[in-house]
Amino acid sequence: MTTASSAHPGILHKYTTRLVAFEHWFPNPYSVPINTLIFIGGLFDGLLTVPFTPPLSAALPTSWSLAQPILSSSYTGFGTSSLDKDVQEISQCVAYFRNLKPGGKIVLMGHSTGSQDVMHYLVSAEPPAEKEQEQEQEKSTGRPKIDGGILQSSVSDREAFVMCPPASYTKACTVAQEMVAEGRAEDILPRDATDGHMGGILSARRWLSLASPPPEYSGQDDYFSSDLPDSRLQSTFSKLASSGTRISFLFAGKDQFVPAHVDKVALVTKWEGIVRDAGGVVDEGSGIVEGADHALFQVEEGVVEDLVQRVVGFLERVGGKEVGVKVKTVEVEGKEGEVEKEVEKEVEGKEVDGKEVDGKEVEGKEVEGKEVEGKEAEGKDVEAEWKDVDVKQKEVAPLEGVVGREKEEL
């Protein structure tokens, strides 16, 4: 797929004093999506570095938007960060959007190492707040519940490292273990220890977390290796069921970072089976995305569309019905008119009929507590014009002339 330079309109949210999230702009300025898909990239990723995010954003249902947070581990920051720190920051991002869009759904979608963040968010114990966060008075108050988790290209970093080449992996692990034994876990691993393969700055601790050397394979990041014993997988994947969160694995069929000996279908089937056997919900779109490489950089026509449609289907099953109404301007006579309200539609699966929308009275001149006055038409005809307005918006967009409201189910 193409990666040509282009402008990407959206909203930049400041969700902590030092971190931001970019919410891709939705195509309809008269309707605010109530639900949020938070996309977490992998190693070296940041805003728009994963090429399928723009087409994914454009294809989302109108009640959903795509947000990409910047974490301390974004771009090259992963080398001195950790999954624990990522999850603390993701929790703050989730809490921010929960507060911004009360009642909305939130799904986390991880790409590559971002899938480890999604797993860690759902299955790990909450660590104590970091000292730096306490100093900034932004101590996490716990992980807000999410409504779904999508793990895309959830490969093993350890198995990927061994591929290029094995001797470099072994050398780096030996150096890092010696540094940790000397009490220098947070010191930076010498570049020549990895023969320059990583291309970034890594602490000895983070290298061992990602590389998870034998015989223990105890790295915190080691969730997806194909050689992990069933007991290890049971201890993690079964917890996805206890979280009560819908899960989807979207594994790239031609992932270049997966060793040739790995049976991708069998591996994903094993993960799905553990979740289902524990009583969890695996989405019907979960499975192998045929023809996809790791980040869908160079794929044949239809592959990106396949991935996008699986994500869209997942969100529709999580989010229920679309939320929104239609507003129509009609021909009027005289100088003044009023906005009439008649609502008969389904909102998030709940029937709304007559004078109430989400418990709010819709009568006379008020919609969600905001007055809507008719404007003078001076006897002129006002041509019919459609505009979308979200039911949960705080204000109604100004319309030309006197308007009569007709709402249709989206």
Short mmCIF file of C-alpha atoms in Angstrom, two decimals:
data_model
loop_
_atom_site.label_atom_id
_atom_site.label_comp_id
_atom_site.label_asym_id
_atom_site.label_seq_id
_atom_site.Cartn_x
_atom_site.Cartn_y
_atom_site.Cartn_z
CA MET A 1 0.00 0.00 0.00
CA THR A 2 1.13 3.55 -0.61
CA THR A 3 2.80 5.69 2.04
CA ALA A 4 2.82 9.02 0.21
CA SER A 5 3.06 12.21 2.22
CA SER A 6 -0.28 13.81 2.97
CA ALA A 7 -2.12 15.91 5.52
CA HIS A 8 -4.17 14.17 8.20
CA PRO A 9 -6.71 16.41 9.92
CA GLY A 10 -7.75 15.57 13.43
CA ILE A 11 -7.78 16.60 17.08
CA LEU A 12 -4.68 16.55 19.29
CA HIS A 13 -5.64 15.66 22.86
CA LYS A 14 -3.38 16.27 25.85
CA TYR A 15 -4.21 13.33 28.10
CA THR A 16 -1.39 13.93 30.63
CA THR A 17 0.92 16.88 31.24
CA ARG A 18 3.50 15.39 28.85
CA LEU A 19 1.64 12.99 26.57
CA VAL A 20 -0.81 13.51 23.71
CA ALA A 21 -3.16 11.42 21.57
CA PHE A 22 -4.11 12.20 17.97
CA GLU A 23 -7.75 11.49 17.16
CA HIS A 24 -8.23 11.18 13.41
CA TRP A 25 -10.84 13.66 12.25
CA PHE A 26 -14.21 12.15 11.43
CA PRO A 27 -15.81 13.02 8.07
CA ASN A 28 -19.03 14.54 9.46
CA PRO A 29 -18.48 17.79 11.43
CA TYR A 30 -22.10 17.69 12.65
CA SER A 31 -21.69 14.43 14.54
CA VAL A 32 -19.22 13.50 17.28
CA PRO A 33 -18.34 9.76 17.50
CA ILE A 34 -19.14 8.48 20.98
CA ASN A 35 -16.86 5.40 20.78
CA THR A 36 -13.05 5.28 20.53
CA LEU A 37 -10.61 2.78 19.02
CA ILE A 38 -7.24 3.42 20.69
CA PHE A 39 -4.39 2.17 18.46
CA ILE A 40 -1.07 1.18 20.09
CA GLY A 41 1.89 0.74 17.75
CA GLY A 42 4.95 -1.46 18.11
CA LEU A 43 8.70 -0.88 18.45
CA PHE A 44 9.80 2.37 16.76
CA ASP A 45 6.19 3.32 16.01
CA GLY A 46 4.54 6.71 16.54
CA LEU A 47 1.85 8.73 14.79
CA LEU A 48 0.97 7.39 11.33
CA THR A 49 3.98 5.07 11.12
CA VAL A 50 1.70 2.05 10.60
CA PRO A 51 0.37 2.54 7.04
CA PHE A 52 -3.09 1.03 7.39
CA THR A 53 -4.25 3.46 10.11
CA PRO A 54 -5.59 6.15 7.70
CA PRO A 55 -7.76 3.74 5.65
CA LEU A 56 -8.87 2.08 8.88
CA SER A 57 -9.94 5.44 10.31
CA ALA A 58 -11.82 6.34 7.12
CA ALA A 59 -13.75 3.05 7.18
CA LEU A 60 -14.90 3.15 10.80
CA PRO A 61 -18.62 3.35 11.61
CA THR A 62 -19.76 6.95 12.21
CA SER A 63 -20.06 6.34 15.94
CA TRP A 64 -16.35 5.37 16.17
CA SER A 65 -13.11 7.33 15.85
CA LEU A 66 -9.45 6.21 15.83
CA ALA A 67 -7.06 7.70 18.38
CA GLN A 68 -3.29 7.14 18.44
CA PRO A 69 -1.60 7.99 21.76
CA ILE A 70 2.03 8.91 22.09
CA LEU A 71 3.59 6.94 24.95
CA SER A 72 6.97 7.34 26.61
CA SER A 73 7.94 4.21 24.64
CA SER A 74 6.92 5.60 21.22
CA TYR A 75 9.49 5.89 18.43
CA THR A 76 12.85 4.99 20.06
CA GLY A 77 11.66 5.41 23.65
CA PHE A 78 10.83 1.71 24.03
CA GLY A 79 14.45 0.87 24.88
CA THR A 80 14.27 2.43 28.35
CA SER A 81 10.56 1.85 29.01
CA SER A 82 8.52 -1.23 30.01
CA LEU A 83 5.12 -2.83 29.57
CA ASP A 84 4.23 -1.70 33.10
CA LYS A 85 4.89 1.94 32.20
CA ASP A 86 3.07 1.59 28.88
CA VAL A 87 0.00 0.22 30.62
CA GLN A 88 0.02 3.02 33.20
CA GLU A 89 0.02 5.58 30.40
CA ILE A 90 -2.57 3.70 28.34
CA SER A 91 -4.77 3.63 31.45
CA GLN A 92 -4.54 7.41 31.64
CA CYS A 93 -5.44 7.66 27.95
CA VAL A 94 -8.45 5.36 28.39
CA ALA A 95 -9.59 7.35 31.43
CA TYR A 96 -9.27 10.59 29.46
CA PHE A 97 -11.54 9.36 26.64
CA ARG A 98 -13.96 7.80 29.14
CA ASN A 99 -14.33 11.22 30.74
CA LEU A 100 -14.49 13.01 27.39
CA LYS A 101 -17.15 10.68 25.95
CA PRO A 102 -19.19 9.30 28.85
CA GLY A 103 -21.18 6.24 27.93
CA GLY A 104 -19.02 5.45 24.92
CA LYS A 105 -17.22 2.20 24.14
CA ILE A 106 -13.43 1.90 24.12
CA VAL A 107 -11.43 -0.79 22.32
CA LEU A 108 -7.65 -1.18 22.44
CA MET A 109 -5.95 -2.34 19.24
CA GLY A 110 -2.30 -3.30 19.47
CA HIS A 111 0.06 -3.71 16.52
CA SER A 112 3.15 -5.91 16.95
CA THR A 113 4.67 -5.13 20.38
CA GLY A 114 1.57 -3.02 20.97
CA SER A 115 -0.25 -6.34 21.22
CA GLN A 116 1.88 -7.07 24.28
CA ASP A 117 0.57 -3.83 25.76
CA VAL A 118 -3.02 -4.99 25.19
CA MET A 119 -2.26 -8.38 26.79
CA HIS A 120 -0.48 -6.74 29.71
CA TYR A 121 -3.36 -4.30 30.21
CA LEU A 122 -5.83 -7.18 30.49
CA VAL A 123 -3.92 -9.93 32.31
CA SER A 124 -1.14 -8.48 34.48
CA ALA A 125 -1.33 -7.33 38.08
CA GLU A 126 -1.26 -3.59 38.61
CA PRO A 127 2.25 -2.44 39.65
CA PRO A 128 2.82 0.33 42.20
CA ALA A 129 2.70 3.86 40.77
CA GLU A 130 6.02 5.13 39.51
CA LYS A 131 7.79 7.80 41.51
CA GLU A 132 7.90 10.15 38.54
CA GLN A 133 4.11 9.96 38.19
CA GLU A 134 3.67 10.70 41.88
CA GLN A 135 5.86 13.77 41.51
CA GLU A 136 3.68 14.95 38.64
CA GLN A 137 0.54 14.23 40.73
CA GLU A 138 -0.77 11.97 38.00
CA LYS A 139 -0.82 8.73 39.90
CA SER A 140 -2.93 6.12 38.16
CA THR A 141 -6.22 5.32 39.88
CA GLY A 142 -6.41 1.85 38.30
CA ARG A 143 -7.05 0.45 34.85
CA PRO A 144 -10.39 1.53 33.43
CA LYS A 145 -12.37 -1.32 31.90
CA ILE A 146 -12.25 -1.59 28.13
CA ASP A 147 -14.86 -3.12 25.85
CA GLY A 148 -12.61 -5.04 23.47
CA GLY A 149 -9.04 -5.96 22.62
CA ILE A 150 -7.58 -6.52 19.14
CA LEU A 151 -4.10 -8.02 18.79
CA GLN A 152 -2.70 -7.53 15.27
CA SER A 153 0.62 -9.11 14.22
CA SER A 154 1.20 -10.36 17.77
CA VAL A 155 4.59 -11.95 17.14
CA SER A 156 7.35 -13.04 19.49
CA ASP A 157 10.19 -10.51 19.79
CA ARG A 158 12.44 -13.31 21.01
CA GLU A 159 11.83 -15.47 17.95
CA ALA A 160 12.27 -12.44 15.68
CA PHE A 161 15.60 -11.53 17.33
CA VAL A 162 16.95 -15.06 16.92
CA MET A 163 16.37 -14.80 13.17
CA CYS A 164 18.94 -12.02 12.65
CA PRO A 165 21.35 -13.73 13.35
CA PRO A 166 21.30 -16.13 16.33
CA ALA A 167 24.88 -15.32 17.35
CA SER A 168 24.03 -11.64 17.83
CA TYR A 169 21.06 -12.57 20.01
CA THR A 170 23.18 -14.80 22.25
CA LYS A 171 25.94 -12.19 22.54
CA ALA A 172 23.51 -9.43 23.53
CA CYS A 173 21.81 -11.63 26.13
CA THR A 174 25.15 -12.51 27.71
CA VAL A 175 26.24 -8.86 27.95
CA ALA A 176 22.85 -7.76 29.34
CA GLN A 177 22.82 -10.52 31.98
CA GLU A 178 26.31 -9.52 33.11
CA MET A 179 25.21 -5.88 33.42
CA VAL A 180 22.17 -6.83 35.50
CA ALA A 181 24.33 -9.02 37.77
CA GLU A 182 26.57 -5.99 38.32
CA GLY A 183 23.61 -3.86 39.36
CA ARG A 184 23.50 -1.92 36.07
CA ALA A 185 20.12 -3.06 34.77
CA GLU A 186 19.12 0.45 33.67
CA ASP A 187 22.42 1.20 31.95
CA ILE A 188 22.40 1.30 28.16
CA LEU A 189 23.49 -1.83 26.34
CA PRO A 190 26.59 -1.16 24.17
CA ARG A 191 25.67 -0.87 20.51
CA ASP A 192 28.17 -3.51 19.49
CA ALA A 193 26.48 -5.98 21.87
CA THR A 194 23.65 -6.39 19.35
CA ASP A 195 25.90 -5.81 16.31
CA GLY A 196 23.71 -2.80 15.53
CA HIS A 197 20.66 -4.89 14.61
CA MET A 198 18.19 -3.06 16.88
CA GLY A 199 19.19 0.45 15.81
CA GLY A 200 17.97 1.98 19.06
CA ILE A 201 18.98 2.64 22.63
CA LEU A 202 18.15 -0.24 24.99
CA SER A 203 18.75 -0.75 28.66
CA ALA A 204 20.02 -4.15 29.75
CA ARG A 205 16.71 -4.71 31.54
CA ARG A 206 14.53 -3.98 28.50
CA TRP A 207 16.67 -6.12 26.22
CA LEU A 208 16.21 -9.11 28.53
CA SER A 209 12.48 -8.41 28.75
CA LEU A 210 12.14 -8.49 24.95
CA ALA A 211 14.73 -11.20 24.24
CA SER A 212 13.61 -13.48 27.11
CA PRO A 213 16.70 -15.74 26.98
CA PRO A 214 16.71 -19.45 27.84
CA PRO A 215 16.35 -21.50 29.88
CA GLU A 216 13.75 -19.53 31.87
CA TYR A 217 12.22 -17.52 29.00
CA SER A 218 11.05 -15.19 31.75
CA GLY A 219 11.02 -11.89 29.86
CA GLN A 220 8.00 -9.72 30.69
CA ASP A 221 7.36 -9.15 26.98
CA ASP A 222 7.37 -12.86 26.12
CA TYR A 223 3.64 -13.51 25.64
CA PHE A 224 3.53 -14.90 22.09
CA SER A 225 6.48 -17.24 21.53
CA SER A 226 5.44 -20.45 19.79
CA ASP A 227 7.55 -22.66 22.09
CA LEU A 228 6.06 -21.53 25.38
CA PRO A 229 4.64 -24.48 27.37
CA ASP A 230 0.88 -24.83 27.66
CA SER A 231 1.05 -24.07 31.39
CA ARG A 232 2.59 -20.67 30.62
CA LEU A 233 -0.04 -19.90 27.98
CA GLN A 234 -2.83 -20.98 30.33
CA SER A 235 -1.55 -18.55 32.96
CA THR A 236 -1.92 -15.61 30.58
CA PHE A 237 -4.46 -16.28 27.82
CA SER A 238 -7.05 -17.75 30.22
CA LYS A 239 -7.06 -14.40 32.04
CA LEU A 240 -8.37 -12.76 28.88
CA ALA A 241 -11.57 -14.67 29.59
CA SER A 242 -11.78 -13.48 33.20
CA SER A 243 -11.43 -9.88 32.00
CA GLY A 244 -14.78 -10.27 30.24
CA THR A 245 -13.42 -8.51 27.17
CA ARG A 246 -14.13 -9.52 23.56
CA ILE A 247 -10.84 -10.53 21.89
CA SER A 248 -9.62 -10.81 18.31
CA PHE A 249 -6.26 -12.07 17.04
CA LEU A 250 -5.44 -10.73 13.57
CA PHE A 251 -2.25 -12.62 12.72
CA ALA A 252 -0.47 -11.72 9.48
CA GLY A 253 -0.33 -14.71 7.15
CA LYS A 254 3.03 -13.65 5.65
CA ASP A 255 4.60 -12.04 8.70
CA GLN A 256 8.31 -11.74 7.95
CA PHE A 257 9.20 -11.75 11.65
CA VAL A 258 7.79 -15.20 12.31
CA PRO A 259 10.21 -18.14 11.83
CA ALA A 260 9.35 -20.47 8.95
CA HIS A 261 8.90 -23.46 11.26
CA VAL A 262 6.02 -21.81 13.15
CA ASP A 263 2.55 -23.06 12.19
CA LYS A 264 0.63 -19.78 12.35
CA VAL A 265 -2.81 -21.36 12.10
CA ALA A 266 -2.08 -23.86 14.87
CA LEU A 267 -0.60 -21.15 17.09
CA VAL A 268 -3.56 -18.77 16.81
CA THR A 269 -6.01 -21.66 17.15
CA LYS A 270 -4.29 -22.63 20.42
CA TRP A 271 -4.61 -19.07 21.78
CA GLU A 272 -8.26 -18.87 20.78
CA GLY A 273 -8.98 -22.26 22.30
CA ILE A 274 -7.55 -21.31 25.68
CA VAL A 275 -9.67 -18.14 25.78
CA ARG A 276 -12.86 -19.98 24.76
CA ASP A 277 -12.27 -22.91 27.12
CA ALA A 278 -11.94 -20.43 29.98
CA GLY A 279 -15.31 -18.90 29.07
CA GLY A 280 -14.03 -15.91 27.11
CA VAL A 281 -15.37 -14.35 23.92
CA VAL A 282 -13.26 -14.66 20.76
CA ASP A 283 -14.58 -12.52 17.91
CA GLU A 284 -15.77 -14.28 14.77
CA GLY A 285 -13.32 -12.27 12.66
CA SER A 286 -10.30 -13.53 14.62
CA GLY A 287 -7.70 -15.57 12.71
CA ILE A 288 -5.10 -15.37 9.96
CA VAL A 289 -5.14 -12.37 7.63
CA GLU A 290 -4.02 -14.08 4.45
CA GLY A 291 -1.46 -12.25 2.33
CA ALA A 292 -0.60 -9.74 5.06
CA ASP A 293 2.97 -8.93 6.02
CA HIS A 294 3.78 -7.59 9.49
CA ALA A 295 2.53 -4.01 9.02
CA LEU A 296 0.81 -4.38 5.63
CA PHE A 297 3.45 -2.27 3.90
CA GLN A 298 3.61 -4.32 0.69
CA VAL A 299 0.48 -6.36 0.15
CA GLU A 300 -1.76 -7.26 -2.75
CA GLU A 301 -5.07 -5.60 -3.41
CA GLY A 302 -7.77 -6.61 -0.97
CA VAL A 303 -5.52 -7.48 1.98
CA VAL A 304 -5.84 -4.12 3.71
CA GLU A 305 -9.57 -4.20 3.05
CA ASP A 306 -9.77 -7.64 4.68
CA LEU A 307 -8.04 -6.40 7.83
CA VAL A 308 -10.13 -3.21 7.94
CA GLN A 309 -13.42 -5.08 7.55
CA ARG A 310 -12.50 -7.48 10.36
CA VAL A 311 -11.83 -4.53 12.65
CA VAL A 312 -15.03 -2.76 11.57
CA GLY A 313 -17.05 -5.93 12.19
CA PHE A 314 -15.48 -6.27 15.64
CA LEU A 315 -16.42 -2.69 16.54
CA GLU A 316 -19.98 -3.15 15.29
CA ARG A 317 -20.37 -6.22 17.48
CA VAL A 318 -18.94 -4.34 20.47
CA GLY A 319 -20.70 -1.02 19.93
CA GLY A 320 -24.20 -2.04 18.88
CA LYS A 321 -26.33 0.33 16.86
CA GLU A 322 -25.18 3.63 15.40
CA VAL A 323 -25.99 6.73 17.41
CA GLY A 324 -27.26 9.81 15.65
CA VAL A 325 -30.23 11.59 14.10
CA LYS A 326 -31.00 13.35 10.86
CA VAL A 327 -32.02 17.01 10.81
CA LYS A 328 -33.89 18.38 7.83
CA THR A 329 -34.70 21.99 6.92
CA VAL A 330 -38.06 22.38 5.21
CA GLU A 331 -40.07 25.06 3.47
CA VAL A 332 -41.74 27.40 5.94
CA GLU A 333 -43.94 30.47 5.88
CA GLY A 334 -44.08 33.42 8.22
CA LYS A 335 -41.36 34.95 10.36
CA GLU A 336 -40.77 32.50 13.12
CA GLY A 337 -40.84 28.80 13.67
CA GLU A 338 -39.81 26.35 16.28
CA VAL A 339 -37.78 23.18 16.23
CA GLU A 340 -40.05 20.19 16.65
CA LYS A 341 -38.73 17.03 18.24
CA GLU A 342 -39.95 13.57 17.43
CA VAL A 343 -37.56 10.71 18.12
CA GLU A 344 -38.24 7.10 17.25
CA LYS A 345 -35.00 5.17 16.96
CA GLU A 346 -32.71 2.70 18.60
CA VAL A 347 -29.76 4.10 20.57
CA GLU A 348 -27.07 1.64 21.65
CA GLY A 349 -29.63 -1.15 21.53
CA LYS A 350 -32.22 0.65 23.69
CA GLU A 351 -35.58 1.68 22.27
CA VAL A 352 -36.20 5.41 22.49
CA ASP A 353 -39.70 6.58 21.77
CA GLY A 354 -41.51 9.82 22.34
CA LYS A 355 -40.05 12.44 24.64
CA GLU A 356 -36.92 10.90 26.10
CA VAL A 357 -33.42 10.42 24.70
CA ASP A 358 -31.01 8.86 27.21
CA GLY A 359 -33.21 10.09 30.03
CA LYS A 360 -33.28 13.66 28.73
CA GLU A 361 -36.60 15.35 28.07
CA VAL A 362 -37.03 16.39 24.46
CA GLU A 363 -39.90 18.81 24.36
CA GLY A 364 -40.60 22.40 23.38
CA LYS A 365 -37.43 24.35 22.67
CA GLU A 366 -34.82 22.31 24.47
CA VAL A 367 -32.55 19.54 23.25
CA GLU A 368 -30.25 18.22 25.98
CA GLY A 369 -30.83 21.46 27.91
CA LYS A 370 -29.79 23.76 25.03
CA GLU A 371 -32.29 26.25 23.63
CA VAL A 372 -32.83 26.12 19.88
CA GLU A 373 -34.53 29.17 18.47
CA GLY A 374 -36.03 29.49 15.04
CA LYS A 375 -34.66 32.20 12.74
CA GLU A 376 -36.67 34.58 10.62
CA ALA A 377 -37.35 33.42 7.09
CA GLU A 378 -38.99 36.66 5.94
CA GLY A 379 -41.48 34.67 3.88
CA LYS A 380 -38.75 33.09 1.77
CA ASP A 381 -38.64 29.43 0.88
CA VAL A 382 -35.87 27.45 2.54
CA GLU A 383 -34.62 24.55 0.42
CA ALA A 384 -34.47 21.16 2.06
CA GLU A 385 -31.04 20.28 3.34
CA TRP A 386 -29.79 17.32 5.36
CA LYS A 387 -27.40 17.69 8.27
CA ASP A 388 -26.34 15.01 10.78
CA VAL A 389 -26.52 15.77 14.47
CA ASP A 390 -25.48 13.35 17.19
CA VAL A 391 -28.15 12.76 19.82
CA LYS A 392 -25.62 13.19 22.61
CA GLN A 393 -24.12 16.49 21.36
CA LYS A 394 -24.42 19.37 23.76
CA GLU A 395 -25.32 21.89 21.05
CA VAL A 396 -27.27 21.79 17.83
CA ALA A 397 -25.52 23.17 14.76
CA PRO A 398 -27.10 26.44 13.50
CA LEU A 399 -29.40 25.97 10.53
CA GLU A 400 -30.56 28.49 7.97
CA GLY A 401 -34.16 29.64 8.20
CA VAL A 402 -36.86 28.17 10.36
CA VAL A 403 -36.40 24.45 10.74
CA GLY A 404 -38.66 21.54 11.41
CA ARG A 405 -36.87 18.43 12.67
CA GLU A 406 -37.33 15.00 11.25
CA LYS A 407 -35.19 12.23 12.56
CA GLU A 408 -34.52 8.94 10.92
CA GLU A 409 -32.83 5.82 12.13
CA LEU A 410 -29.23 5.70 10.85
#
